[in-house]
Short mmCIF file of C-alpha atoms in Angstrom, two decimals:
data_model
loop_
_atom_site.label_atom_id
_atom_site.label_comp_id
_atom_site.label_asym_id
_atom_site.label_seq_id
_atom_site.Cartn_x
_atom_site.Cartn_y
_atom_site.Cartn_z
CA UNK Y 1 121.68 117.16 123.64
CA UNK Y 2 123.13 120.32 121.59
CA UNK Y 3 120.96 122.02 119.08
CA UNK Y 4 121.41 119.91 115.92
CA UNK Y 5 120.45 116.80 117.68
CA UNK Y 6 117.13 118.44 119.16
CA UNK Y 7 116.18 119.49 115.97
CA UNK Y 8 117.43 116.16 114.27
CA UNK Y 9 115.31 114.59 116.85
CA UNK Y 10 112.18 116.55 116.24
CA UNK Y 11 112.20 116.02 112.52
CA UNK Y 12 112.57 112.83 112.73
CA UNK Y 13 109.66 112.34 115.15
CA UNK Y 14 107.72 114.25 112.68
CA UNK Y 15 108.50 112.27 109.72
CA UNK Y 16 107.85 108.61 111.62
CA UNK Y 17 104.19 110.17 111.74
CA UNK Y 18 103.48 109.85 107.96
CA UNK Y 19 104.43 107.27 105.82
CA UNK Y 20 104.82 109.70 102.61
CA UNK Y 21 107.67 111.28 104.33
CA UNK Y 22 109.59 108.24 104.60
CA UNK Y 23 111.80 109.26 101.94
CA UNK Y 24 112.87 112.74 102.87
CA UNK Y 25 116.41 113.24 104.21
CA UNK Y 26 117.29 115.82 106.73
CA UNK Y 27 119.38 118.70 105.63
CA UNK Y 28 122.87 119.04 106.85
CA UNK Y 29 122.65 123.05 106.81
CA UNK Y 30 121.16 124.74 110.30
CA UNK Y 31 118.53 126.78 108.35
CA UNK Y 32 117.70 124.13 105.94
CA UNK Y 33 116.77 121.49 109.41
CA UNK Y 34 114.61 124.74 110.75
CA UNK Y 35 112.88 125.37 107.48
CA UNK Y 36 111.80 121.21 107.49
CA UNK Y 37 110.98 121.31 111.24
CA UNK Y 38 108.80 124.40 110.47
CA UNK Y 39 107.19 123.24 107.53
CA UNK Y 40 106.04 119.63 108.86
CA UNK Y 41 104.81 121.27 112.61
CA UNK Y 42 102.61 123.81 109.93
CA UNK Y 43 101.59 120.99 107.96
CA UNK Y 44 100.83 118.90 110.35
CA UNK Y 45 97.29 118.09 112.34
CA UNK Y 46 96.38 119.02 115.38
CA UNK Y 47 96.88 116.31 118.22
CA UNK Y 48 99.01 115.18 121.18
CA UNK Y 49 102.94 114.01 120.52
CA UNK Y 50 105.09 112.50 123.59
CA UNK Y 51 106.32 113.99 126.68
CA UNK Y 52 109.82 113.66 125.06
CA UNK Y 53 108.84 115.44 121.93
CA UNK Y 54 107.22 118.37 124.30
CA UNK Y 55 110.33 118.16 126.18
CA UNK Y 56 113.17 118.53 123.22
CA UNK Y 57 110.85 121.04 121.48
CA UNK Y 58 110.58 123.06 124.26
CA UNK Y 59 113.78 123.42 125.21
CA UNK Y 60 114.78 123.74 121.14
CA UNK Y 61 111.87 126.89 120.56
CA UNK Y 62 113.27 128.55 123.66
CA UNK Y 63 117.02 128.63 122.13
CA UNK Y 64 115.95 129.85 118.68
CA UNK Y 65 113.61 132.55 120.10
CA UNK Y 66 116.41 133.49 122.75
CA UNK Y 67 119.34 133.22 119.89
CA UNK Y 68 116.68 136.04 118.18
CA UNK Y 69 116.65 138.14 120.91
CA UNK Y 70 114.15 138.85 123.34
CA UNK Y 71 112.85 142.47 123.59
CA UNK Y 72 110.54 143.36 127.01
CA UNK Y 73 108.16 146.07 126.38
CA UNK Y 74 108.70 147.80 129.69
CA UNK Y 75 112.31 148.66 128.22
CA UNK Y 76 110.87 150.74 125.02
CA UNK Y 77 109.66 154.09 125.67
CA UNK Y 78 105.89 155.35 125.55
CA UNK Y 79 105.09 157.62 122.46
CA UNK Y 80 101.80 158.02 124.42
CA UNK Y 81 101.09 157.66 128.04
CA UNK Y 82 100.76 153.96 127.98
CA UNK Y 83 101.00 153.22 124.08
CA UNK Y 84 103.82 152.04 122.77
CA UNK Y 85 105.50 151.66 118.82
CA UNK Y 86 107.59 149.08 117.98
CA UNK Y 87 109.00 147.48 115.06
CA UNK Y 88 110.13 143.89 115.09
CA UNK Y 89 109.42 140.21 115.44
CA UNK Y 90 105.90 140.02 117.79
CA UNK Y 91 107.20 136.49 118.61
CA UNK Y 92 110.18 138.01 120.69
CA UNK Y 93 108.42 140.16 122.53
CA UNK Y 94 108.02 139.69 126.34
CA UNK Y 95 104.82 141.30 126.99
CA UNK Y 96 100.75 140.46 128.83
CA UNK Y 97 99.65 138.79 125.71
CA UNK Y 98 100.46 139.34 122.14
CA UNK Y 99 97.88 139.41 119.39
CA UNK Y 100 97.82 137.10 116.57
CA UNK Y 101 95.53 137.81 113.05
CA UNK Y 102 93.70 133.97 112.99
CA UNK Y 103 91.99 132.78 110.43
CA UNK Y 104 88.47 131.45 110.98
CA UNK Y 105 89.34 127.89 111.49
CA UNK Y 106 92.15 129.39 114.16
CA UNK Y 107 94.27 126.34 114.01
CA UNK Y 108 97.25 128.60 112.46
CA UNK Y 109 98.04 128.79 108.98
CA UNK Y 110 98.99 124.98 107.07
CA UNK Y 111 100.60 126.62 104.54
CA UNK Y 112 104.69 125.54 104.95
CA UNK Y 113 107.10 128.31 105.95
CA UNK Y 114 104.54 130.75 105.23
CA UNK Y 115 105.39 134.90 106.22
CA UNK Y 116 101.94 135.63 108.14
CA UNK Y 117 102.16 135.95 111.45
CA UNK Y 118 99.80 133.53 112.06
CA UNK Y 119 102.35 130.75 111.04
CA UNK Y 120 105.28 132.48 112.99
CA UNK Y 121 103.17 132.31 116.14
CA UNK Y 122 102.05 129.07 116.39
CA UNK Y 123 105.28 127.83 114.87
CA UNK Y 124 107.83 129.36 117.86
CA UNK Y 125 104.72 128.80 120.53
CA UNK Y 126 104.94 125.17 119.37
CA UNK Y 127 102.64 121.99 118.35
CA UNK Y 128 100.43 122.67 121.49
CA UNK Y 129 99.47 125.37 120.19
CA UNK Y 130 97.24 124.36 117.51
CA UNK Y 131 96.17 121.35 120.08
CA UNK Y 132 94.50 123.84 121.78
CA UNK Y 133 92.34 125.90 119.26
CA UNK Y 134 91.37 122.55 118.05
CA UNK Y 135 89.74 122.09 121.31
CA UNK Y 136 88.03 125.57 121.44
CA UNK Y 137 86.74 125.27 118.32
CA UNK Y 138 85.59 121.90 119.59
CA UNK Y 139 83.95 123.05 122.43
CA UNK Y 140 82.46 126.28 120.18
CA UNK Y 141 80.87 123.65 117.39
CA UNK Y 142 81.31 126.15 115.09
CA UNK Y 143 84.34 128.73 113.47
CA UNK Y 144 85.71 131.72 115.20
CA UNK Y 145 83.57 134.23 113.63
CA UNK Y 146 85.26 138.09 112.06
CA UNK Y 147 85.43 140.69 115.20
CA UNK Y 148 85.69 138.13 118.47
CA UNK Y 149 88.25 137.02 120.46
CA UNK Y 150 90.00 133.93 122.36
CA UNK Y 151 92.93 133.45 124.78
CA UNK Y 152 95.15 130.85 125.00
CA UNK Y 153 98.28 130.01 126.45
CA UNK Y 154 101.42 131.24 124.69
CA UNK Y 155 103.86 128.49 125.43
CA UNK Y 156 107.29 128.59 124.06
CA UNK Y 157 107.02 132.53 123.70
CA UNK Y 158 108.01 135.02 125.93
CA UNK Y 159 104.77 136.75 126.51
CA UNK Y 160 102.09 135.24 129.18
CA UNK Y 161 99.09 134.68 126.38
CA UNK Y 162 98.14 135.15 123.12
CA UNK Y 163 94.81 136.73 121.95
CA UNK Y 164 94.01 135.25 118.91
CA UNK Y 165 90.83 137.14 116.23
CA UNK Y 166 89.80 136.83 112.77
CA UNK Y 167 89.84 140.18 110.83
CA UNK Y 168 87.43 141.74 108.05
CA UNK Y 169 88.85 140.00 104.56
CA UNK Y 170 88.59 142.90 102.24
CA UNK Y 171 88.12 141.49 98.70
CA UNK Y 172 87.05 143.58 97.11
CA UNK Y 173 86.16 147.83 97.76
CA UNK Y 174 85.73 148.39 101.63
CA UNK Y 175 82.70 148.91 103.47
CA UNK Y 176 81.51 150.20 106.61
CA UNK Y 177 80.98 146.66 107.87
CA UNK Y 178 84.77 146.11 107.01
CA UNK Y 179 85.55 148.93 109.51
CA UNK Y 180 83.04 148.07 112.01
CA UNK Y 181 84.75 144.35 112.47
CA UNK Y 182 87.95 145.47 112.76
CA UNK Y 183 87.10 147.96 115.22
CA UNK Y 184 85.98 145.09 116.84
CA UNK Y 185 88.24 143.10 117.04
CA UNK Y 186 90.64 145.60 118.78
CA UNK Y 187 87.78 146.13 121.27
CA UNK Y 188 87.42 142.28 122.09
CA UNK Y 189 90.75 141.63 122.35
CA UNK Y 190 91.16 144.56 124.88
CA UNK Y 191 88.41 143.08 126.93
CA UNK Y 192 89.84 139.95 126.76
CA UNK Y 193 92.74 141.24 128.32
CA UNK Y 194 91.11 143.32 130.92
CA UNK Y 195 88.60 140.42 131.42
CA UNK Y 196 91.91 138.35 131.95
CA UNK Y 197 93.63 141.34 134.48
CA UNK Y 198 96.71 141.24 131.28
CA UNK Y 199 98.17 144.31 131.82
CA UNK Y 200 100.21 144.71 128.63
CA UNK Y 201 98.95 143.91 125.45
CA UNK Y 202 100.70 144.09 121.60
CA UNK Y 203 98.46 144.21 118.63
CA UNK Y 204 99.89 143.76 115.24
CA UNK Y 205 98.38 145.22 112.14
CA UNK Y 206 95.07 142.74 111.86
CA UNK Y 207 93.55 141.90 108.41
CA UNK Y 208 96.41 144.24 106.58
CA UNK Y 209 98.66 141.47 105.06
CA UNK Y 210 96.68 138.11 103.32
CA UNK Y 211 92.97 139.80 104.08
CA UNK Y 212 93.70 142.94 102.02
CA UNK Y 213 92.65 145.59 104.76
CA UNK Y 214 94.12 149.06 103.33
CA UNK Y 215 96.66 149.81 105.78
CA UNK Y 216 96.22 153.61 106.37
CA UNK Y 217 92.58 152.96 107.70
CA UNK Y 218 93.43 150.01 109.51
CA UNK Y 219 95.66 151.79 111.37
CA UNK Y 220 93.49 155.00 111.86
CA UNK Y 221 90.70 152.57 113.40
CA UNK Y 222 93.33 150.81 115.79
CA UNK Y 223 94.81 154.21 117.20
CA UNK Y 224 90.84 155.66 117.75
CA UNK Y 225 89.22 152.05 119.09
CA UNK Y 226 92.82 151.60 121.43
CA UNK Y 227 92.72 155.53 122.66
CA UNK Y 228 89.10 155.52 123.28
CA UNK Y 229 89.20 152.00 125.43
CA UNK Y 230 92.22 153.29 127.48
CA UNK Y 231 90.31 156.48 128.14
CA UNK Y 232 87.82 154.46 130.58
CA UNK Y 233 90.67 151.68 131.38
CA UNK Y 234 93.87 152.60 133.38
CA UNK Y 235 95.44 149.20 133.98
CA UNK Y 236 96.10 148.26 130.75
CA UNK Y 237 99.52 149.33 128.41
CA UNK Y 238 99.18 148.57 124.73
CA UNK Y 239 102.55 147.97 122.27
CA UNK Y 240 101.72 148.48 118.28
CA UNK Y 241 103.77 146.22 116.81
CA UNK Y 242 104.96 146.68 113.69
CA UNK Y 243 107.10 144.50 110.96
CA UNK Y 244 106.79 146.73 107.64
CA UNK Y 245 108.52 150.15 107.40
CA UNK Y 246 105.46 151.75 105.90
CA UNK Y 247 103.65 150.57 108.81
CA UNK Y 248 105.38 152.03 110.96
CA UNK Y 249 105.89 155.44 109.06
CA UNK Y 250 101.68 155.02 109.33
CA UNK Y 251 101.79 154.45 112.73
CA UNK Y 252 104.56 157.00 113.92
CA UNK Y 253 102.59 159.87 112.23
CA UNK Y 254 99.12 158.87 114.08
CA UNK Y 255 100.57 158.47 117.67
CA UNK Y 256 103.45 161.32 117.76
#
């Protein structure tokens, strides 16, 4: 089975699941098929699909995140003993466990094709993904609450885990208690990871993009709360990871 016919197959799995799709047509155009796959695995609910669907989508997630390119961490080079910059897709990168910005419900984001990194994790992880958080949040009764952490399995990606937190939303002016549960959140993900014995860990830029943290101070608190837990914890290597330029003009001028 070659690439169109996985994803042909996939999308139309997807669409057999709900009646109102019975009238949409799949695209003849590569990105077109992606951007329908994506949108009805974002849209859709969490809970269990065949072991042929697991199978095809698999295999299908693994080609599109290989035809991106996969970048290992242990290949870039250290702008601090054991911190790392780096600018690019988080979902290439072959690392301990990457760090995704959840929302509170932590089932990924519903909205279709959205740009948070949120949706482009659990999208190229794939649909057992959000299986899973359903079942945490299950288990936990209640939603992830602002400055914790939870690991999970990463799946299709090529990094062991994912480490998923909800960030401070900042509506309106910021406030100490904004700062304080961000600074959490890099802590608990770190002791996830140590908890874990992850040895590598990426962090993207939590609460900056849809929760309105200002970046500059987001990115002052992740350098101090990272440096500080490294101090008193040798085993651990930790990648910023960073998509926007200004983010990483930010991020370059705090670490070097």
């Amino acid at each position: 089975m070659n690439t169109t016919e996985k994803s042909n197959y996939l999308i139309k799995y997807l669409l057999s699941e709900d009646t109102e799709y019975k009238n949409i047509a799949i695209p003849d155009r590569t990105e077109e098929r992606f951007r329908l796959f994506r949108g009805l695995v974002n849209v859709r609910a969490p809970k269990p699909v065949s072991e042929d669907f697991l199978k095809i989508q698999n295999d299908f997630l693994r080609e599109m995140t290989a035809e991106k390119g996969i970048v290992d961490y242990k290949n870039l080079t250290p702008v601090k003993p054991r911190i790392y910059l780096w600018q690019g897709d988080i979902t290439t990168l072959k690392c301990g466990a990457i760090v995704n910005a959840a929302n509170s419900g932590m089932l990924g984001c519903f909205c279709q094709c959205h740009g948070c990194i949120d949706n482009a994790i659990h999208t190229f992880s794939g649909v057992q993904l959000r299986l899973e958080c359903a079942k945490i949040i299950q288990k936990q009764g209640y939603e992830e609450p602002v400055g914790r952490a939870k690991i999970t399995s990463a799946y299709n990606l090529p990094c062991d885990k994912i480490i998923h937190t909800v960030g401070p939303y900042v509506g309106g002016k910021l406030t100490k208690e904004h700062c304080e549960q961000l600074e959490s959140c890099y802590n608990e993900c770190l002791k996830t990871a140590h908890k874990n014995r992850i040895s590598s860990i990426a962090f993207c830029c939590i609460s900056t993009g849809e929760f309105h943290f200002p970046n500059e101070k987001a990115a002052e608190i992740a350098v101090k709360t990272v440096s500080e837990f490294l101090k008193d914890n040798q085993s651990i290597e930790v990648i910023f990871n960073v998509f926007k330029d200004d983010d990483y003009t930010i991020y370059k001028r705090l670490l070097c």
